[in-house]
Amino acid sequence: MKYDFDEVIDRRHDPSSYSIKWAKDPKIGKMLGADTINDDTIAIFTADMDFRCAPPIIDALRGVVDHGIFGYSAAPEPDYSDAVIDWFKRRENWEIKPEELIYVNGTVEAMKQIILALTEPGDGVIIQRPVYGPFSSTIEGTGRTIVNNQLISDDEGYYTMDFEDLEQKCKDPDNKLLMLCSPHNPVGRIWTDAELAELARICRENDVIIAADEIHGDLIRRGLEFHPIATLADNVNIITATAANKTFNLAGLHCTNLVIKNPELREKMKKSLGHVGQTPFGIAATMAAYNDGEEWLEELKEYLDGNIDWIMNFLKERMPKVKCRRPEGTYILWMDFRGYGLSAEEIHDRIYNKANVLLEGGTMFDPVEGAGFERVCVPSPRSVIQEAFERIAREFEGL
Ligand SMILES: Cc1ncc(COP(=O)(O)O)c(C=O)c1O
């Protein structure tokens, strides 16, 4: 490999890291339900990679630093739009026009702004649990109502959508928006074209807007394909959030590009958003990532597949009571520990306090059906992943 994904970079002690994931912050311990976080704690809980960014991105950021002035900034056009548009054309055969792009400072922020712009207080927003926790907190925080269209799992941990329930919920005129996670965090599905088309049909027929969070779309297993929902359906009611954040490990730069093809919807969003400033770092990094990051991404995917395959084998051999399906997309594994017959608290205590490994408990994704599940993010050097899973396995040995 040209890039060294095995290198362990100290994000805990380097004063320039500012990493939330590796901070010894008791508030984070409390949030996750760990007694302490210390030098020995392995943090593999949040969707943020422990790999150094692609060299062209670092060079572009260095150029901004060397310039030495970080004033109000605007993306150079058409270069910025071209970088985004060419990426999606090249990789997903998705045609986007420059005027269809709207910049927002991050995807969670984008979801919040979509809710504020397109729904009223009290309106129902549909989500599909178990799902990325901030979907729920954003709906609650904006005074809207969470409407759950529960995903269905088979015995192997393969999740599908409950379309009958979805149709019923979409028919309720109080429910105005659906937040789609595609590929899905945490269940790892790349929804099929047929699934996405059916979801789009139901939403379109019932005037429900789809806010599609597709920021894991580049991070799929090799050999599989991801298709944006906007390429499979009428775009009248679709807004898509795209970002280089997850793909290229730029989460700390908070850059998201919405794609909205419907001009009316777009104008509503623009009006509600008002002016959104971009940082020179975000501009430079996004352009470098999309223009020059593809080779790094392909190697990253190979490395992630290796991590995931190692874990799947390890679980089979050392922790066969954990049910976990190889994710089709994302670098996230959704692990069902219920086979051990322990309470969610006991499972949690063994992992977070005894093994001293930080994951995220299943109830952060689904307050009801998430108990007994744990989510792990695995974009870390293999040695770190191996040590974490060895430690966890030791705490469940003999059970
Ligand atoms: C599905 C999903 N959406 C949004 C985010 C956060 O995105 P951002 O950092 O751009 O707000 C994450 C981060 O883990 C995520 O998994």
Tab-separated table of C-alpha atoms and ligand atoms in Angstrom:
chain	number	residue	atom	x	y	z
A	1	MET	CA	0.000	0.000	0.000
A	2	LYS	CA	1.180	3.505	-0.777
A	3	TYR	CA	-0.478	4.983	2.335
A	4	ASP	CA	0.293	3.798	5.860
A	5	PHE	CA	-3.003	3.103	7.599
A	6	ASP	CA	-1.190	0.969	10.197
A	7	GLU	CA	0.535	3.988	11.731
A	8	VAL	CA	-0.743	4.710	15.238
A	9	ILE	CA	-0.970	8.472	15.627
A	10	ASP	CA	-1.276	9.829	19.168
A	11	ARG	CA	-4.454	11.885	19.136
A	12	ARG	CA	-4.752	11.851	22.931
A	13	HIS	CA	-1.613	13.738	23.932
A	14	ASP	CA	-0.706	15.869	20.907
A	15	PRO	CA	-1.806	19.387	21.953
A	16	SER	CA	-2.743	20.195	18.362
A	17	SER	CA	-5.123	17.254	18.049
A	18	TYR	CA	-8.212	18.648	19.830
A	19	SER	CA	-9.825	15.243	19.271
A	20	ILE	CA	-13.120	14.648	21.055
A	21	LYS	CA	-12.794	10.912	20.475
A	22	TRP	CA	-9.480	10.638	22.306
A	23	ALA	CA	-10.006	13.341	24.952
A	24	LYS	CA	-9.781	12.293	28.606
A	25	ASP	CA	-12.877	14.312	29.266
A	26	PRO	CA	-15.095	13.019	32.099
A	27	LYS	CA	-18.113	14.587	30.366
A	28	ILE	CA	-17.591	12.238	27.427
A	29	GLY	CA	-17.194	9.310	29.809
A	30	LYS	CA	-20.451	10.284	31.450
A	31	MET	CA	-22.240	10.640	28.118
A	32	LEU	CA	-21.082	7.190	27.026
A	33	GLY	CA	-21.600	5.601	30.431
A	34	ALA	CA	-17.943	4.896	31.308
A	35	ASP	CA	-16.644	5.395	34.863
A	36	THR	CA	-13.370	6.958	33.704
A	37	ILE	CA	-11.348	7.712	30.625
A	38	ASN	CA	-7.621	7.273	31.139
A	39	ASP	CA	-4.424	6.851	29.113
A	40	ASP	CA	-5.222	3.177	28.571
A	41	THR	CA	-8.758	3.720	27.269
A	42	ILE	CA	-9.244	2.677	23.650
A	43	ALA	CA	-11.725	5.015	21.943
A	44	ILE	CA	-13.474	3.525	18.950
A	45	PHE	CA	-16.877	5.041	19.474
A	46	THR	CA	-17.373	7.942	17.120
A	47	ALA	CA	-17.430	7.983	13.319
A	48	ASP	CA	-14.077	9.679	12.882
A	49	MET	CA	-10.956	8.035	11.480
A	50	ASP	CA	-7.581	7.684	13.172
A	51	PHE	CA	-5.740	7.901	9.847
A	52	ARG	CA	-3.769	10.879	8.588
A	53	CYS	CA	-5.609	12.621	5.757
A	54	ALA	CA	-4.692	12.206	2.113
A	55	PRO	CA	-1.495	14.146	1.301
A	56	PRO	CA	-3.159	16.477	-1.283
A	57	ILE	CA	-5.569	17.635	1.448
A	58	ILE	CA	-2.783	18.288	3.931
A	59	ASP	CA	-0.844	20.197	1.252
A	60	ALA	CA	-3.890	22.321	0.441
A	61	LEU	CA	-4.436	23.103	4.127
A	62	ARG	CA	-0.758	23.902	4.548
A	63	GLY	CA	-1.118	26.382	1.700
A	64	VAL	CA	-3.899	28.122	3.621
A	65	VAL	CA	-1.831	28.152	6.837
A	66	ASP	CA	1.212	29.501	5.015
A	67	HIS	CA	-0.869	32.314	3.597
A	68	GLY	CA	-1.331	33.350	7.209
A	69	ILE	CA	-4.531	35.377	6.935
A	70	PHE	CA	-7.824	33.653	7.649
A	71	GLY	CA	-10.378	36.296	6.797
A	72	TYR	CA	-13.951	35.899	5.542
A	73	SER	CA	-13.776	33.504	2.664
A	74	ALA	CA	-15.731	32.457	-0.386
A	75	ALA	CA	-15.291	29.339	-2.459
A	76	PRO	CA	-13.740	30.064	-5.872
A	77	GLU	CA	-16.226	29.365	-8.647
A	78	PRO	CA	-16.571	27.411	-10.823
A	79	ASP	CA	-13.677	25.450	-9.249
A	80	TYR	CA	-15.435	24.532	-6.008
A	81	SER	CA	-18.710	23.441	-7.621
A	82	ASP	CA	-16.811	21.623	-10.360
A	83	ALA	CA	-14.888	19.617	-7.759
A	84	VAL	CA	-18.118	18.510	-6.063
A	85	ILE	CA	-20.061	17.946	-9.286
A	86	ASP	CA	-17.263	16.011	-11.011
A	87	TRP	CA	-16.910	13.712	-7.985
A	88	PHE	CA	-20.529	12.630	-8.031
A	89	LYS	CA	-20.650	12.403	-11.812
A	90	ARG	CA	-17.518	10.283	-11.909
A	91	ARG	CA	-18.358	8.001	-9.000
A	92	GLU	CA	-22.130	7.755	-9.012
A	93	ASN	CA	-23.138	8.969	-12.457
A	94	TRP	CA	-25.179	11.678	-10.728
A	95	GLU	CA	-25.686	14.885	-12.727
A	96	ILE	CA	-25.715	17.939	-10.475
A	97	LYS	CA	-25.866	21.535	-11.681
A	98	PRO	CA	-23.880	24.229	-9.851
A	99	GLU	CA	-27.026	26.127	-8.863
A	100	GLU	CA	-28.385	22.995	-7.139
A	101	LEU	CA	-25.642	23.066	-4.491
A	102	ILE	CA	-26.085	24.806	-1.146
A	103	TYR	CA	-23.289	24.918	1.374
A	104	VAL	CA	-24.026	24.320	5.087
A	105	ASN	CA	-21.642	24.058	8.057
A	106	GLY	CA	-22.036	20.327	8.692
A	107	THR	CA	-24.612	17.629	8.167
A	108	VAL	CA	-26.317	17.678	11.556
A	109	GLU	CA	-26.605	21.431	11.134
A	110	ALA	CA	-28.016	20.867	7.640
A	111	MET	CA	-30.645	18.472	8.997
A	112	LYS	CA	-31.625	21.019	11.632
A	113	GLN	CA	-31.879	23.765	9.013
A	114	ILE	CA	-33.998	21.565	6.741
A	115	ILE	CA	-36.398	20.890	9.625
A	116	LEU	CA	-36.594	24.590	10.490
A	117	ALA	CA	-37.112	25.671	6.895
A	118	LEU	CA	-39.636	23.072	5.781
A	119	THR	CA	-41.693	22.050	8.812
A	120	GLU	CA	-43.573	23.755	11.633
A	121	PRO	CA	-43.258	23.193	15.388
A	122	GLY	CA	-45.136	20.049	16.353
A	123	ASP	CA	-44.941	18.486	12.873
A	124	GLY	CA	-43.912	14.871	12.663
A	125	VAL	CA	-40.496	13.944	11.279
A	126	ILE	CA	-40.054	10.288	10.335
A	127	ILE	CA	-36.852	8.424	11.154
A	128	GLN	CA	-35.931	4.760	10.890
A	129	ARG	CA	-34.523	3.431	14.133
A	130	PRO	CA	-32.052	2.237	15.119
A	131	VAL	CA	-30.464	5.342	13.621
A	132	TYR	CA	-27.726	7.924	14.205
A	133	GLY	CA	-28.695	9.576	17.503
A	134	PRO	CA	-28.552	13.251	16.492
A	135	PHE	CA	-31.460	12.639	14.098
A	136	SER	CA	-33.635	12.233	17.186
A	137	SER	CA	-32.086	15.027	19.242
A	138	THR	CA	-32.365	17.454	16.314
A	139	ILE	CA	-36.061	16.710	15.886
A	140	GLU	CA	-36.673	17.122	19.608
A	141	GLY	CA	-34.459	20.198	19.839
A	142	THR	CA	-36.433	21.964	17.131
A	143	GLY	CA	-39.753	21.178	18.821
A	144	ARG	CA	-40.869	18.693	16.183
A	145	THR	CA	-42.193	15.198	16.883
A	146	ILE	CA	-40.216	12.011	16.338
A	147	VAL	CA	-42.184	9.484	14.310
A	148	ASN	CA	-40.410	6.141	14.214
A	149	ASN	CA	-40.673	3.793	11.255
A	150	GLN	CA	-38.830	0.927	12.946
A	151	LEU	CA	-36.420	-1.063	10.783
A	152	ILE	CA	-36.947	-4.812	10.827
A	153	SER	CA	-34.127	-7.254	11.456
A	154	ASP	CA	-34.022	-10.908	10.487
A	155	ASP	CA	-32.232	-13.547	12.599
A	156	GLU	CA	-28.919	-12.715	10.951
A	157	GLY	CA	-29.059	-9.014	11.820
A	158	TYR	CA	-30.004	-7.978	8.257
A	159	TYR	CA	-32.260	-4.934	8.419
A	160	THR	CA	-34.993	-3.962	5.980
A	161	MET	CA	-37.626	-1.246	5.859
A	162	ASP	CA	-41.223	-1.707	6.981
A	163	PHE	CA	-42.974	-0.125	3.998
A	164	GLU	CA	-46.468	-0.804	5.237
A	165	ASP	CA	-45.799	1.104	8.426
A	166	LEU	CA	-43.987	3.807	6.456
A	167	GLU	CA	-46.954	4.280	4.141
A	168	GLN	CA	-49.309	4.639	7.096
A	169	LYS	CA	-47.052	7.199	8.714
A	170	CYS	CA	-46.628	9.159	5.494
A	171	LYS	CA	-50.392	9.258	5.003
A	172	ASP	CA	-50.735	11.153	8.281
A	173	PRO	CA	-50.790	14.808	7.136
A	174	ASP	CA	-48.979	15.864	10.327
A	175	ASN	CA	-45.843	14.041	9.173
A	176	LYS	CA	-44.001	16.334	6.781
A	177	LEU	CA	-40.442	15.108	6.495
A	178	LEU	CA	-38.471	11.862	6.457
A	179	MET	CA	-34.811	11.738	7.435
A	180	LEU	CA	-33.224	8.946	5.428
A	181	CYS	CA	-29.840	7.551	6.392
A	182	SER	CA	-28.274	5.996	3.294
A	183	PRO	CA	-26.057	4.026	3.652
A	184	HIS	CA	-27.462	3.440	7.080
A	185	ASN	CA	-25.672	4.225	10.333
A	186	PRO	CA	-25.601	1.970	12.373
A	187	VAL	CA	-27.085	-1.059	10.581
A	188	GLY	CA	-24.688	-0.785	7.633
A	189	ARG	CA	-27.190	-1.337	4.847
A	190	ILE	CA	-26.763	0.068	1.374
A	191	TRP	CA	-30.429	0.273	0.496
A	192	THR	CA	-31.197	-1.389	-2.831
A	193	ASP	CA	-32.488	0.657	-5.760
A	194	ALA	CA	-35.872	-1.027	-5.288
A	195	GLU	CA	-36.012	-0.102	-1.597
A	196	LEU	CA	-35.081	3.510	-2.296
A	197	ALA	CA	-37.544	3.777	-5.171
A	198	GLU	CA	-40.354	2.415	-2.999
A	199	LEU	CA	-39.538	4.790	-0.161
A	200	ALA	CA	-39.421	7.673	-2.651
A	201	ARG	CA	-42.772	6.665	-4.150
A	202	ILE	CA	-44.474	6.552	-0.768
A	203	CYS	CA	-43.065	9.921	0.257
A	204	ARG	CA	-43.837	11.576	-3.082
A	205	GLU	CA	-47.446	10.345	-3.121
A	206	ASN	CA	-48.001	11.710	0.366
A	207	ASP	CA	-46.105	15.000	0.011
A	208	VAL	CA	-43.456	14.014	2.529
A	209	ILE	CA	-40.080	15.635	1.905
A	210	ILE	CA	-37.044	13.338	1.989
A	211	ALA	CA	-33.905	14.670	3.641
A	212	ALA	CA	-31.360	12.066	2.575
A	213	ASP	CA	-28.167	11.935	4.600
A	214	GLU	CA	-25.770	10.217	2.210
A	215	ILE	CA	-22.504	11.200	3.811
A	216	HIS	CA	-21.401	7.563	4.192
A	217	GLY	CA	-22.004	6.955	0.472
A	218	ASP	CA	-18.333	6.745	-0.482
A	219	LEU	CA	-17.461	4.378	2.338
A	220	ILE	CA	-18.800	1.106	1.020
A	221	ARG	CA	-17.307	-2.348	0.731
A	222	ARG	CA	-15.293	-2.966	-2.403
A	223	GLY	CA	-17.331	-4.672	-5.079
A	224	LEU	CA	-20.587	-3.052	-3.964
A	225	GLU	CA	-22.297	0.020	-5.420
A	226	PHE	CA	-24.082	2.903	-3.785
A	227	HIS	CA	-26.771	4.856	-5.633
A	228	PRO	CA	-28.038	8.243	-4.420
A	229	ILE	CA	-31.797	8.292	-3.985
A	230	ALA	CA	-31.929	11.396	-6.188
A	231	THR	CA	-30.754	9.282	-9.152
A	232	LEU	CA	-33.612	6.826	-8.690
A	233	ALA	CA	-36.674	8.994	-8.216
A	234	ASP	CA	-38.500	12.185	-9.010
A	235	ASN	CA	-36.584	14.967	-7.257
A	236	VAL	CA	-39.553	17.184	-6.440
A	237	ASN	CA	-39.362	16.319	-2.745
A	238	ILE	CA	-35.730	15.254	-2.280
A	239	ILE	CA	-32.888	17.048	-0.541
A	240	THR	CA	-29.561	15.251	-0.309
A	241	ALA	CA	-26.748	15.981	2.117
A	242	THR	CA	-23.298	15.136	0.756
A	243	ALA	CA	-19.956	15.759	2.389
A	244	ALA	CA	-16.268	15.002	2.128
A	245	ASN	CA	-16.307	14.855	5.956
A	246	LYS	CA	-16.705	11.136	6.484
A	247	THR	CA	-15.009	10.016	3.267
A	248	PHE	CA	-11.816	11.963	3.855
A	249	ASN	CA	-11.748	12.358	7.645
A	250	LEU	CA	-12.523	16.071	7.662
A	251	ALA	CA	-15.308	16.042	10.257
A	252	GLY	CA	-13.667	18.819	12.256
A	253	LEU	CA	-14.008	21.171	9.276
A	254	HIS	CA	-17.828	20.936	9.187
A	255	CYS	CA	-18.461	21.180	5.451
A	256	THR	CA	-21.608	19.832	3.845
A	257	ASN	CA	-23.057	20.386	0.406
A	258	LEU	CA	-26.784	19.982	-0.025
A	259	VAL	CA	-28.145	19.071	-3.432
A	260	ILE	CA	-31.662	20.355	-4.124
A	261	LYS	CA	-33.008	20.030	-7.647
A	262	ASN	CA	-36.461	21.456	-7.025
A	263	PRO	CA	-36.023	25.256	-7.406
A	264	GLU	CA	-38.927	26.057	-5.084
A	265	LEU	CA	-37.567	23.884	-2.289
A	266	ARG	CA	-34.108	25.298	-2.891
A	267	GLU	CA	-35.273	28.890	-2.622
A	268	LYS	CA	-37.094	28.105	0.625
A	269	MET	CA	-33.928	26.585	2.045
A	270	LYS	CA	-31.745	29.447	0.883
A	271	LYS	CA	-34.069	32.037	2.335
A	272	SER	CA	-34.273	30.258	5.652
A	273	LEU	CA	-30.515	29.679	5.840
A	274	GLY	CA	-29.488	33.232	5.061
A	275	HIS	CA	-25.746	33.783	4.749
A	276	VAL	CA	-23.595	30.768	5.632
A	277	GLY	CA	-19.874	31.460	5.806
A	278	GLN	CA	-17.276	28.986	4.596
A	279	THR	CA	-13.816	28.681	6.100
A	280	PRO	CA	-10.726	28.746	3.887
A	281	PHE	CA	-9.813	25.386	5.418
A	282	GLY	CA	-13.099	23.797	4.418
A	283	ILE	CA	-12.912	25.174	0.904
A	284	ALA	CA	-9.331	24.054	0.330
A	285	ALA	CA	-9.832	20.620	1.871
A	286	THR	CA	-13.060	19.846	0.009
A	287	MET	CA	-11.588	20.788	-3.367
A	288	ALA	CA	-8.366	18.848	-2.753
A	289	ALA	CA	-10.304	15.809	-1.503
A	290	TYR	CA	-12.661	15.627	-4.452
A	291	ASN	CA	-10.028	16.537	-7.068
A	292	ASP	CA	-7.059	14.548	-5.807
A	293	GLY	CA	-8.181	12.156	-3.066
A	294	GLU	CA	-9.537	9.233	-5.040
A	295	GLU	CA	-6.413	7.075	-4.936
A	296	TRP	CA	-6.201	7.451	-1.140
A	297	LEU	CA	-9.878	6.590	-0.789
A	298	GLU	CA	-9.534	3.381	-2.775
A	299	GLU	CA	-6.667	2.239	-0.533
A	300	LEU	CA	-8.615	3.277	2.545
A	301	LYS	CA	-11.530	1.117	1.438
A	302	GLU	CA	-9.232	-1.856	1.053
A	303	TYR	CA	-7.878	-1.298	4.561
A	304	LEU	CA	-11.361	-0.877	6.060
A	305	ASP	CA	-12.515	-4.093	4.389
A	306	GLY	CA	-9.514	-5.778	6.006
A	307	ASN	CA	-10.440	-4.428	9.450
A	308	ILE	CA	-14.038	-5.499	9.043
A	309	ASP	CA	-13.115	-8.971	7.814
A	310	TRP	CA	-10.701	-9.386	10.727
A	311	ILE	CA	-13.467	-8.458	13.193
A	312	MET	CA	-16.037	-10.716	11.559
A	313	ASN	CA	-13.641	-13.671	11.857
A	314	PHE	CA	-12.704	-12.748	15.398
A	315	LEU	CA	-16.330	-12.565	16.491
A	316	LYS	CA	-17.083	-15.898	14.865
A	317	GLU	CA	-14.196	-17.604	16.601
A	318	ARG	CA	-13.967	-15.841	19.946
A	319	MET	CA	-17.382	-14.316	20.579
A	320	PRO	CA	-19.877	-16.447	18.661
A	321	LYS	CA	-22.722	-15.209	20.830
A	322	VAL	CA	-22.350	-11.719	19.331
A	323	LYS	CA	-24.610	-11.368	16.329
A	324	CYS	CA	-23.211	-8.951	13.780
A	325	ARG	CA	-23.697	-8.660	10.072
A	326	ARG	CA	-20.848	-7.519	7.802
A	327	PRO	CA	-21.856	-3.947	6.907
A	328	GLU	CA	-22.383	-3.222	3.199
A	329	GLY	CA	-21.564	0.426	3.733
A	330	THR	CA	-20.021	2.625	6.462
A	331	TYR	CA	-17.141	1.545	8.732
A	332	ILE	CA	-19.615	0.880	11.514
A	333	LEU	CA	-20.601	-2.454	13.061
A	334	TRP	CA	-23.839	-2.950	14.945
A	335	MET	CA	-23.280	-5.769	17.396
A	336	ASP	CA	-26.017	-7.650	19.189
A	337	PHE	CA	-24.737	-8.905	22.559
A	338	ARG	CA	-28.086	-10.209	23.763
A	339	GLY	CA	-26.992	-13.820	23.210
A	340	TYR	CA	-24.966	-13.597	26.431
A	341	GLY	CA	-28.132	-13.271	28.478
A	342	LEU	CA	-26.713	-10.319	30.417
A	343	SER	CA	-28.460	-7.031	31.083
A	344	ALA	CA	-27.543	-4.066	28.865
A	345	GLU	CA	-25.835	-2.517	31.922
A	346	GLU	CA	-23.698	-5.617	32.536
A	347	ILE	CA	-22.643	-5.775	28.879
A	348	HIS	CA	-21.806	-2.095	28.970
A	349	ASP	CA	-19.817	-2.387	32.211
A	350	ARG	CA	-17.710	-5.263	30.888
A	351	ILE	CA	-16.787	-3.312	27.744
A	352	TYR	CA	-16.476	0.266	29.002
A	353	ASN	CA	-15.102	-0.258	32.508
A	354	LYS	CA	-13.436	-3.676	32.614
A	355	ALA	CA	-12.053	-3.859	29.043
A	356	ASN	CA	-11.612	-0.074	29.059
A	357	VAL	CA	-12.888	0.307	25.507
A	358	LEU	CA	-15.328	3.034	24.501
A	359	LEU	CA	-18.067	2.144	22.024
A	360	GLU	CA	-21.586	3.571	21.846
A	361	GLY	CA	-24.440	1.788	23.562
A	362	GLY	CA	-27.352	0.701	21.402
A	363	THR	CA	-29.897	2.863	23.202
A	364	MET	CA	-28.188	5.959	21.757
A	365	PHE	CA	-29.598	4.794	18.410
A	366	ASP	CA	-32.831	3.280	19.574
A	367	PRO	CA	-34.027	3.931	23.129
A	368	VAL	CA	-36.277	0.870	23.073
A	369	GLU	CA	-34.900	-1.857	20.822
A	370	GLY	CA	-31.243	-0.778	21.107
A	371	ALA	CA	-30.720	-2.284	24.573
A	372	GLY	CA	-28.129	-5.069	24.420
A	373	PHE	CA	-26.547	-3.701	21.232
A	374	GLU	CA	-23.238	-1.881	20.920
A	375	ARG	CA	-22.004	0.165	17.973
A	376	VAL	CA	-18.334	0.251	17.059
A	377	CYS	CA	-16.528	2.381	14.461
A	378	VAL	CA	-13.478	0.691	13.014
A	379	PRO	CA	-11.462	3.208	10.944
A	380	SER	CA	-8.374	2.780	13.142
A	381	PRO	CA	-5.051	1.020	12.702
A	382	ARG	CA	-5.618	-2.731	12.781
A	383	SER	CA	-3.426	-3.122	15.873
A	384	VAL	CA	-5.765	-0.788	17.811
A	385	ILE	CA	-8.852	-2.687	16.654
A	386	GLN	CA	-7.248	-6.013	17.507
A	387	GLU	CA	-6.263	-4.886	21.004
A	388	ALA	CA	-9.770	-3.510	21.639
A	389	PHE	CA	-11.498	-6.717	20.544
A	390	GLU	CA	-9.033	-8.934	22.468
A	391	ARG	CA	-9.803	-6.965	25.608
A	392	ILE	CA	-13.553	-7.180	25.042
A	393	ALA	CA	-13.415	-10.909	24.303
A	394	ARG	CA	-11.550	-11.561	27.561
A	395	GLU	CA	-14.446	-10.025	29.509
A	396	PHE	CA	-16.963	-12.374	27.882
A	397	GLU	CA	-14.876	-15.554	27.959
A	398	GLY	CA	-16.615	-18.582	29.410
A	399	LEU	CA	-20.070	-17.011	29.327
B	1	LIG	C1	-25.331	9.482	9.357
B	1	LIG	C2	-24.549	10.641	9.886
B	1	LIG	N1	-24.957	11.894	9.651
B	1	LIG	C3	-24.290	12.957	10.108
B	1	LIG	C4	-23.142	12.810	10.864
B	1	LIG	C5	-22.423	14.020	11.342
B	1	LIG	O1	-22.064	14.783	10.250
B	1	LIG	P1	-21.469	16.235	10.432
B	1	LIG	O2	-20.198	16.067	11.203
B	1	LIG	O3	-21.247	16.682	9.032
B	1	LIG	O4	-22.463	17.034	11.156
B	1	LIG	C6	-22.667	11.529	11.152
B	1	LIG	C7	-21.487	11.340	11.984
B	1	LIG	O5	-21.202	10.290	12.487
B	1	LIG	C8	-23.386	10.417	10.644
B	1	LIG	O6	-22.968	9.169	10.861
